[in-house]
Amino acid sequence: DTLHPYGDEEIEWAWARAGRDSVFVGLIRKALLSSYETLFSEAGIRMAAATFSSAAIHAALRVWSAAPASILCSYTDDRGRTEIYGESEARPVYSAEFTLAPERALAVARAELRLPPDYAARSLTEALPAVRGDSSPMAFAAALAASAPLTVKFANLLPKERRASSARHQYLLPGILAGFLLVGAVVAFAVIPAIEKRSLLAGLNAETHRLEPLALRAQTLEKRANADRLRTGALDDLRRRPQADLDVLNELTRILPEKVWTNSVEIYSDNVVISGEADQAAPLLKLLDSSPLFQNSEFALSVTRNGNGQTEQFRIKTMRRNRIGRTTP
């Protein structure tokens, strides 16, 4: 409710899942959303949803089939603005609007998505399934996402109490009657074998009570064994930690160019934070990810130039490969 660029203006917001453990959020000023509702209401059209471009495209790509692991597409409107949409392992969802030339905008998007510079980009029309004729691909994506509410979910900015409903009340009575028939059939088929199941269940319960002490003892022993394994693993990790940290320093010394110098190197159990200066800081991310010891490198702070403008100050956080543990120095 507060992390938005609209000052004291009230907003509406909505979210949708972008992956197993990530989401994306859209925001709109209440005044703008209300103006659209008023326009449609005056035209006699009830609104069921209002969303944003990335949510519509994300849902449309998943209506008929699973979306690819990586995708990069663009759409240039009549005003010359280019909208880029992409997905990759590094960024579950990326969406941005540019006034730059399309190729320049795609180059920026590839860098954000950590895609190769030669990764092919498609137009939004080609990426969406079966766009017909001269239809607007953005309008088609919204229509496609809204056509399958049981298959995909998109972020709906319209509050629930103001959403139009398309319920079919005329099917209520037949549905109730069909439900009664189904319940009757289930009861008829369930009563006949119920007596036999009851006797079988009684025998199973008696056997369960007999074996329960042995099962509890086995569970206790298993818990103790797991606790001992965890302690042993922690001791082994503590023993290997100094050598592993020295390997990190040696690897940084090896891969960082001579013109790059560091002010500090903070080594944690699962990540390393590097602060320093370089002529160009951006290539360092790819250089670190090429090492067998590092992955998922990113800038912890924005890159800034020194007062003389000749070097860039950076602070990079890179994850250590195959390292899982608490983040303690």
CSV table of C-alpha atoms in Angstrom, one decimal:
chain,number,residue,atom,x,y,z
A,1,ASP,CA,0.0,0.0,0.0
A,2,THR,CA,2.9,2.4,0.5
A,3,LEU,CA,5.6,1.2,-2.0
A,4,HIS,CA,4.4,3.1,-5.0
A,5,PRO,CA,5.3,6.3,-6.9
A,6,TYR,CA,1.9,8.0,-6.6
A,7,GLY,CA,2.5,9.9,-3.4
A,8,ASP,CA,-0.6,10.3,-1.3
A,9,GLU,CA,-3.0,9.0,-4.0
A,10,GLU,CA,-4.9,5.9,-3.1
A,11,ILE,CA,-4.2,2.7,-5.1
A,12,GLU,CA,-5.5,-0.7,-6.0
A,13,TRP,CA,-3.1,-3.6,-6.4
A,14,ALA,CA,-3.2,-7.2,-7.4
A,15,TRP,CA,-0.7,-10.1,-7.6
A,16,ALA,CA,-0.3,-13.4,-9.4
A,17,ARG,CA,2.2,-16.3,-9.1
A,18,ALA,CA,5.2,-16.0,-11.5
A,19,GLY,CA,6.6,-19.4,-10.3
A,20,ARG,CA,6.7,-21.8,-7.5
A,21,ASP,CA,8.3,-19.3,-5.1
A,22,SER,CA,7.9,-15.9,-6.8
A,23,VAL,CA,5.1,-13.5,-7.6
A,24,PHE,CA,4.6,-10.3,-9.5
A,25,VAL,CA,2.5,-7.3,-8.4
A,26,GLY,CA,0.6,-4.6,-10.3
A,27,LEU,CA,-0.6,-1.2,-9.0
A,28,ILE,CA,-3.0,1.4,-10.3
A,29,ARG,CA,-4.4,4.7,-9.0
A,30,LYS,CA,-7.9,4.3,-7.7
A,31,ALA,CA,-8.9,7.4,-9.6
A,32,LEU,CA,-7.8,6.0,-13.0
A,33,LEU,CA,-9.4,2.6,-12.3
A,34,SER,CA,-12.7,4.4,-11.3
A,35,SER,CA,-12.6,6.4,-14.5
A,36,TYR,CA,-12.4,3.2,-16.6
A,37,GLU,CA,-15.3,1.7,-14.6
A,38,THR,CA,-17.4,4.8,-15.3
A,39,LEU,CA,-16.7,4.7,-19.0
A,40,PHE,CA,-17.8,1.1,-19.3
A,41,SER,CA,-20.8,1.7,-17.0
A,42,GLU,CA,-22.0,4.6,-19.2
A,43,ALA,CA,-21.7,2.3,-22.2
A,44,GLY,CA,-23.8,-0.4,-20.5
A,45,ILE,CA,-20.9,-2.8,-20.1
A,46,ARG,CA,-20.2,-4.4,-16.7
A,47,MET,CA,-16.5,-5.0,-15.8
A,48,ALA,CA,-15.3,-8.3,-14.5
A,49,ALA,CA,-11.6,-7.7,-14.4
A,50,ALA,CA,-8.9,-5.1,-15.0
A,51,THR,CA,-5.3,-6.2,-15.3
A,52,PHE,CA,-1.9,-5.1,-16.7
A,53,SER,CA,0.1,-6.3,-19.8
A,54,SER,CA,2.6,-8.6,-18.1
A,55,ALA,CA,-0.1,-10.4,-16.2
A,56,ALA,CA,-2.2,-10.9,-19.4
A,57,ILE,CA,0.8,-12.2,-21.4
A,58,HIS,CA,2.0,-14.5,-18.6
A,59,ALA,CA,-1.5,-16.1,-18.4
A,60,ALA,CA,-2.1,-16.2,-22.2
A,61,LEU,CA,1.2,-18.1,-22.8
A,62,ARG,CA,-0.1,-20.9,-20.4
A,63,VAL,CA,-3.7,-21.3,-21.6
A,64,TRP,CA,-3.1,-24.1,-24.1
A,65,SER,CA,0.3,-25.4,-23.0
A,66,ALA,CA,3.1,-25.0,-20.6
A,67,ALA,CA,5.3,-21.9,-21.3
A,68,PRO,CA,8.9,-22.5,-22.3
A,69,ALA,CA,11.7,-22.2,-19.8
A,70,SER,CA,12.9,-19.0,-21.6
A,71,ILE,CA,11.1,-16.6,-23.8
A,72,LEU,CA,11.8,-13.0,-25.1
A,73,CYS,CA,9.2,-11.1,-27.2
A,74,SER,CA,8.4,-7.5,-28.0
A,75,TYR,CA,5.5,-5.3,-29.1
A,76,THR,CA,5.8,-1.8,-30.6
A,77,ASP,CA,2.6,0.3,-30.5
A,78,ASP,CA,1.4,3.1,-32.9
A,79,ARG,CA,3.2,5.7,-30.7
A,80,GLY,CA,6.6,4.0,-31.2
A,81,ARG,CA,6.9,2.7,-27.7
A,82,THR,CA,8.3,-0.8,-27.4
A,83,GLU,CA,7.2,-3.2,-24.7
A,84,ILE,CA,9.5,-6.1,-23.9
A,85,TYR,CA,8.3,-9.3,-22.1
A,86,GLY,CA,10.5,-12.2,-21.1
A,87,GLU,CA,11.0,-15.1,-18.8
A,88,SER,CA,14.2,-17.0,-17.9
A,89,GLU,CA,15.7,-19.0,-15.0
A,90,ALA,CA,17.2,-15.8,-13.6
A,91,ARG,CA,14.0,-13.7,-13.9
A,92,PRO,CA,10.6,-15.5,-13.7
A,93,VAL,CA,8.9,-12.4,-15.3
A,94,TYR,CA,10.5,-9.4,-16.9
A,95,SER,CA,8.3,-6.6,-18.4
A,96,ALA,CA,9.4,-3.1,-19.3
A,97,GLU,CA,8.4,-0.3,-21.8
A,98,PHE,CA,11.1,1.6,-23.8
A,99,THR,CA,11.2,4.6,-26.0
A,100,LEU,CA,14.6,3.3,-27.4
A,101,ALA,CA,15.0,1.5,-30.7
A,102,PRO,CA,13.7,-2.1,-30.5
A,103,GLU,CA,17.1,-3.7,-30.9
A,104,ARG,CA,18.6,-1.6,-28.1
A,105,ALA,CA,15.6,-2.4,-25.9
A,106,LEU,CA,16.0,-6.1,-26.6
A,107,ALA,CA,19.7,-5.9,-25.7
A,108,VAL,CA,18.8,-4.4,-22.3
A,109,ALA,CA,16.2,-7.1,-21.7
A,110,ARG,CA,18.7,-9.9,-22.5
A,111,ALA,CA,21.1,-8.5,-20.0
A,112,GLU,CA,18.3,-8.3,-17.3
A,113,LEU,CA,17.2,-11.9,-18.1
A,114,ARG,CA,20.8,-13.2,-18.2
A,115,LEU,CA,20.2,-14.6,-21.7
A,116,PRO,CA,22.9,-14.9,-24.3
A,117,PRO,CA,23.4,-11.8,-26.6
A,118,ASP,CA,22.3,-13.8,-29.6
A,119,TYR,CA,19.2,-15.2,-28.0
A,120,ALA,CA,16.4,-14.9,-30.6
A,121,ALA,CA,13.5,-12.5,-29.8
A,122,ARG,CA,10.0,-12.9,-31.3
A,123,SER,CA,7.2,-10.5,-31.8
A,124,LEU,CA,4.4,-10.8,-29.3
A,125,THR,CA,2.1,-11.9,-32.2
A,126,GLU,CA,4.4,-14.9,-32.9
A,127,ALA,CA,4.7,-15.8,-29.2
A,128,LEU,CA,1.0,-16.0,-28.5
A,129,PRO,CA,-1.0,-19.0,-29.8
A,130,ALA,CA,-3.1,-18.4,-32.9
A,131,VAL,CA,-3.4,-14.7,-33.2
A,132,ARG,CA,-6.0,-14.1,-35.9
A,133,GLY,CA,-5.7,-11.5,-38.7
A,134,ASP,CA,-4.8,-8.0,-37.7
A,135,SER,CA,-5.8,-8.3,-34.1
A,136,SER,CA,-3.9,-6.3,-31.5
A,137,PRO,CA,-1.6,-8.9,-29.8
A,138,MET,CA,-2.1,-7.1,-26.4
A,139,ALA,CA,-5.9,-7.2,-26.7
A,140,PHE,CA,-5.7,-10.8,-27.9
A,141,ALA,CA,-3.5,-11.8,-24.9
A,142,ALA,CA,-6.1,-10.2,-22.5
A,143,ALA,CA,-9.0,-12.0,-24.2
A,144,LEU,CA,-7.1,-15.3,-24.2
A,145,ALA,CA,-6.2,-15.0,-20.5
A,146,ALA,CA,-9.8,-14.1,-19.6
A,147,SER,CA,-11.3,-17.0,-21.7
A,148,ALA,CA,-9.9,-19.8,-19.4
A,149,PRO,CA,-10.5,-18.8,-15.7
A,150,LEU,CA,-10.3,-22.4,-14.6
A,151,THR,CA,-6.9,-23.0,-16.3
A,152,VAL,CA,-4.9,-19.9,-15.6
A,153,LYS,CA,-5.2,-17.1,-13.0
A,154,PHE,CA,-4.1,-13.5,-13.8
A,155,ALA,CA,-3.8,-10.5,-11.4
A,156,ASN,CA,-7.2,-8.7,-11.2
A,157,LEU,CA,-6.9,-5.1,-10.1
A,158,LEU,CA,-10.7,-4.8,-9.8
A,159,PRO,CA,-11.9,-5.4,-6.2
A,160,LYS,CA,-14.0,-8.5,-5.7
A,161,GLU,CA,-17.1,-6.5,-4.6
A,162,ARG,CA,-17.1,-4.6,-7.9
A,163,ARG,CA,-16.6,-7.5,-10.3
A,164,ALA,CA,-19.4,-8.5,-12.6
A,165,SER,CA,-20.6,-12.1,-12.3
A,166,SER,CA,-21.6,-14.3,-15.2
A,167,ALA,CA,-23.3,-17.0,-13.0
A,168,ARG,CA,-26.0,-19.0,-14.7
A,169,HIS,CA,-28.8,-19.1,-12.1
A,170,GLN,CA,-31.1,-21.1,-14.4
A,171,TYR,CA,-28.9,-24.1,-13.9
A,172,LEU,CA,-29.3,-24.1,-10.1
A,173,LEU,CA,-32.4,-26.3,-9.9
A,174,PRO,CA,-31.2,-29.0,-12.4
A,175,GLY,CA,-27.8,-29.0,-10.6
A,176,ILE,CA,-29.4,-29.6,-7.2
A,177,LEU,CA,-31.5,-32.4,-8.6
A,178,ALA,CA,-28.5,-34.0,-10.2
A,179,GLY,CA,-26.7,-33.7,-6.9
A,180,PHE,CA,-29.5,-35.5,-5.1
A,181,LEU,CA,-29.4,-38.3,-7.7
A,182,LEU,CA,-25.6,-38.6,-7.4
A,183,VAL,CA,-25.8,-38.7,-3.6
A,184,GLY,CA,-28.4,-41.4,-3.7
A,185,ALA,CA,-26.3,-43.5,-6.0
A,186,VAL,CA,-23.3,-43.1,-3.8
A,187,VAL,CA,-25.2,-44.0,-0.7
A,188,ALA,CA,-26.7,-47.2,-2.4
A,189,PHE,CA,-23.3,-48.4,-3.4
A,190,ALA,CA,-21.7,-47.5,-0.1
A,191,VAL,CA,-24.2,-49.2,2.3
A,192,ILE,CA,-23.8,-52.7,0.8
A,193,PRO,CA,-20.1,-53.1,1.5
A,194,ALA,CA,-20.1,-51.0,4.7
A,195,ILE,CA,-20.7,-54.1,7.0
A,196,GLU,CA,-17.8,-56.0,5.5
A,197,LYS,CA,-15.5,-52.9,5.7
A,198,ARG,CA,-16.5,-52.4,9.3
A,199,SER,CA,-15.3,-55.9,10.4
A,200,LEU,CA,-12.1,-55.5,8.3
A,201,LEU,CA,-11.4,-52.1,9.9
A,202,ALA,CA,-11.8,-53.5,13.4
A,203,GLY,CA,-9.2,-56.2,12.7
A,204,LEU,CA,-6.8,-53.6,11.2
A,205,ASN,CA,-7.2,-51.3,14.2
A,206,ALA,CA,-6.4,-54.2,16.6
A,207,GLU,CA,-3.2,-55.0,14.6
A,208,THR,CA,-2.3,-51.3,14.6
A,209,HIS,CA,-2.6,-51.0,18.3
A,210,ARG,CA,-0.4,-54.1,18.7
A,211,LEU,CA,2.4,-52.7,16.5
A,212,GLU,CA,2.1,-49.1,17.6
A,213,PRO,CA,4.8,-49.4,20.4
A,214,LEU,CA,7.3,-50.9,18.0
A,215,ALA,CA,6.6,-48.2,15.4
A,216,LEU,CA,7.1,-45.4,18.0
A,217,ARG,CA,10.4,-46.9,19.0
A,218,ALA,CA,11.5,-47.1,15.4
A,219,GLN,CA,10.6,-43.4,14.9
A,220,THR,CA,12.5,-42.4,18.0
A,221,LEU,CA,15.6,-44.3,16.8
A,222,GLU,CA,15.3,-42.7,13.4
A,223,LYS,CA,15.1,-39.2,14.9
A,224,ARG,CA,18.2,-39.8,17.0
A,225,ALA,CA,20.0,-41.1,13.9
A,226,ASN,CA,19.0,-38.0,11.9
A,227,ALA,CA,20.1,-35.7,14.7
A,228,ASP,CA,23.5,-37.5,14.9
A,229,ARG,CA,23.9,-37.2,11.1
A,230,LEU,CA,23.2,-33.5,11.3
A,231,ARG,CA,25.7,-32.9,14.0
A,232,THR,CA,28.3,-34.9,12.1
A,233,GLY,CA,27.6,-32.9,9.0
A,234,ALA,CA,28.0,-29.6,10.9
A,235,LEU,CA,31.3,-30.7,12.3
A,236,ASP,CA,32.6,-31.8,8.9
A,237,ASP,CA,31.5,-28.5,7.4
A,238,LEU,CA,33.2,-26.5,10.1
A,239,ARG,CA,36.4,-28.5,9.5
A,240,ARG,CA,36.2,-27.8,5.7
A,241,ARG,CA,35.2,-24.1,6.1
A,242,PRO,CA,38.7,-22.5,6.3
A,243,GLN,CA,40.0,-24.4,3.2
A,244,ALA,CA,36.8,-23.5,1.3
A,245,ASP,CA,37.2,-19.8,2.2
A,246,LEU,CA,40.8,-19.8,1.0
A,247,ASP,CA,39.7,-21.4,-2.2
A,248,VAL,CA,37.2,-18.5,-2.7
A,249,LEU,CA,40.0,-15.9,-2.2
A,250,ASN,CA,42.3,-17.9,-4.6
A,251,GLU,CA,39.5,-18.1,-7.2
A,252,LEU,CA,38.8,-14.3,-7.0
A,253,THR,CA,42.5,-13.6,-7.4
A,254,ARG,CA,42.6,-15.8,-10.4
A,255,ILE,CA,39.5,-14.6,-12.3
A,256,LEU,CA,39.4,-10.9,-11.6
A,257,PRO,CA,41.3,-8.8,-14.1
A,258,GLU,CA,44.3,-6.8,-13.1
A,259,LYS,CA,42.5,-3.5,-13.6
A,260,VAL,CA,39.9,-4.5,-11.0
A,261,TRP,CA,40.7,-4.0,-7.3
A,262,THR,CA,38.6,-4.7,-4.3
A,263,ASN,CA,38.1,-2.7,-1.2
A,264,SER,CA,36.5,-5.6,0.8
A,265,VAL,CA,35.6,-9.3,0.3
A,266,GLU,CA,33.0,-10.6,2.7
A,267,ILE,CA,32.9,-14.4,2.7
A,268,TYR,CA,29.8,-16.1,4.1
A,269,SER,CA,28.8,-19.8,4.2
A,270,ASP,CA,26.6,-19.5,1.1
A,271,ASN,CA,27.6,-16.2,-0.6
A,272,VAL,CA,30.4,-13.7,-1.1
A,273,VAL,CA,30.0,-9.9,-1.2
A,274,ILE,CA,32.7,-8.1,-3.2
A,275,SER,CA,33.2,-4.3,-3.0
A,276,GLY,CA,35.6,-2.5,-5.2
A,277,GLU,CA,36.3,-0.4,-8.4
A,278,ALA,CA,36.7,-1.3,-12.1
A,279,ASP,CA,36.7,0.4,-15.5
A,280,GLN,CA,33.4,-1.5,-16.2
A,281,ALA,CA,31.5,-3.4,-13.6
A,282,ALA,CA,28.8,-5.0,-15.7
A,283,PRO,CA,31.0,-7.8,-17.2
A,284,LEU,CA,32.1,-8.9,-13.8
A,285,LEU,CA,28.7,-10.7,-13.2
A,286,LYS,CA,29.2,-13.0,-16.2
A,287,LEU,CA,32.9,-13.5,-15.3
A,288,LEU,CA,31.9,-14.6,-11.7
A,289,ASP,CA,29.2,-16.9,-13.0
A,290,SER,CA,31.7,-18.6,-15.3
A,291,SER,CA,33.7,-19.8,-12.3
A,292,PRO,CA,32.9,-23.3,-10.8
A,293,LEU,CA,32.7,-21.7,-7.4
A,294,PHE,CA,30.1,-19.0,-8.0
A,295,GLN,CA,26.6,-18.5,-9.5
A,296,ASN,CA,23.6,-16.1,-9.6
A,297,SER,CA,25.8,-13.0,-9.3
A,298,GLU,CA,24.0,-9.7,-9.0
A,299,PHE,CA,24.7,-6.1,-7.9
A,300,ALA,CA,23.9,-5.6,-4.3
A,301,LEU,CA,23.9,-1.8,-4.8
A,302,SER,CA,23.6,0.4,-7.9
A,303,VAL,CA,26.9,0.9,-9.8
A,304,THR,CA,28.2,4.5,-9.4
A,305,ARG,CA,31.1,6.3,-11.0
A,306,ASN,CA,33.9,8.0,-9.1
A,307,GLY,CA,34.3,11.7,-9.1
A,308,ASN,CA,36.9,11.6,-11.9
A,309,GLY,CA,34.5,9.4,-14.0
A,310,GLN,CA,37.2,6.9,-14.9
A,311,THR,CA,36.1,4.0,-12.8
A,312,GLU,CA,32.9,2.5,-11.4
A,313,GLN,CA,32.3,1.5,-7.8
A,314,PHE,CA,30.5,-1.7,-7.4
A,315,ARG,CA,29.2,-4.1,-4.7
A,316,ILE,CA,28.4,-7.6,-6.0
A,317,LYS,CA,26.7,-10.4,-4.2
A,318,THR,CA,27.5,-13.9,-5.7
A,319,MET,CA,26.2,-17.2,-4.4
A,320,ARG,CA,28.7,-20.0,-3.7
A,321,ARG,CA,27.9,-23.2,-5.6
A,322,ASN,CA,26.8,-26.2,-3.7
A,323,ARG,CA,26.8,-24.3,-0.4
A,324,ILE,CA,23.8,-24.4,1.9
A,325,GLY,CA,23.9,-23.0,5.4
A,326,ARG,CA,23.2,-20.0,7.6
A,327,THR,CA,24.5,-16.6,6.4
A,328,THR,CA,27.1,-16.1,9.1
A,329,PRO,CA,30.5,-14.5,8.6
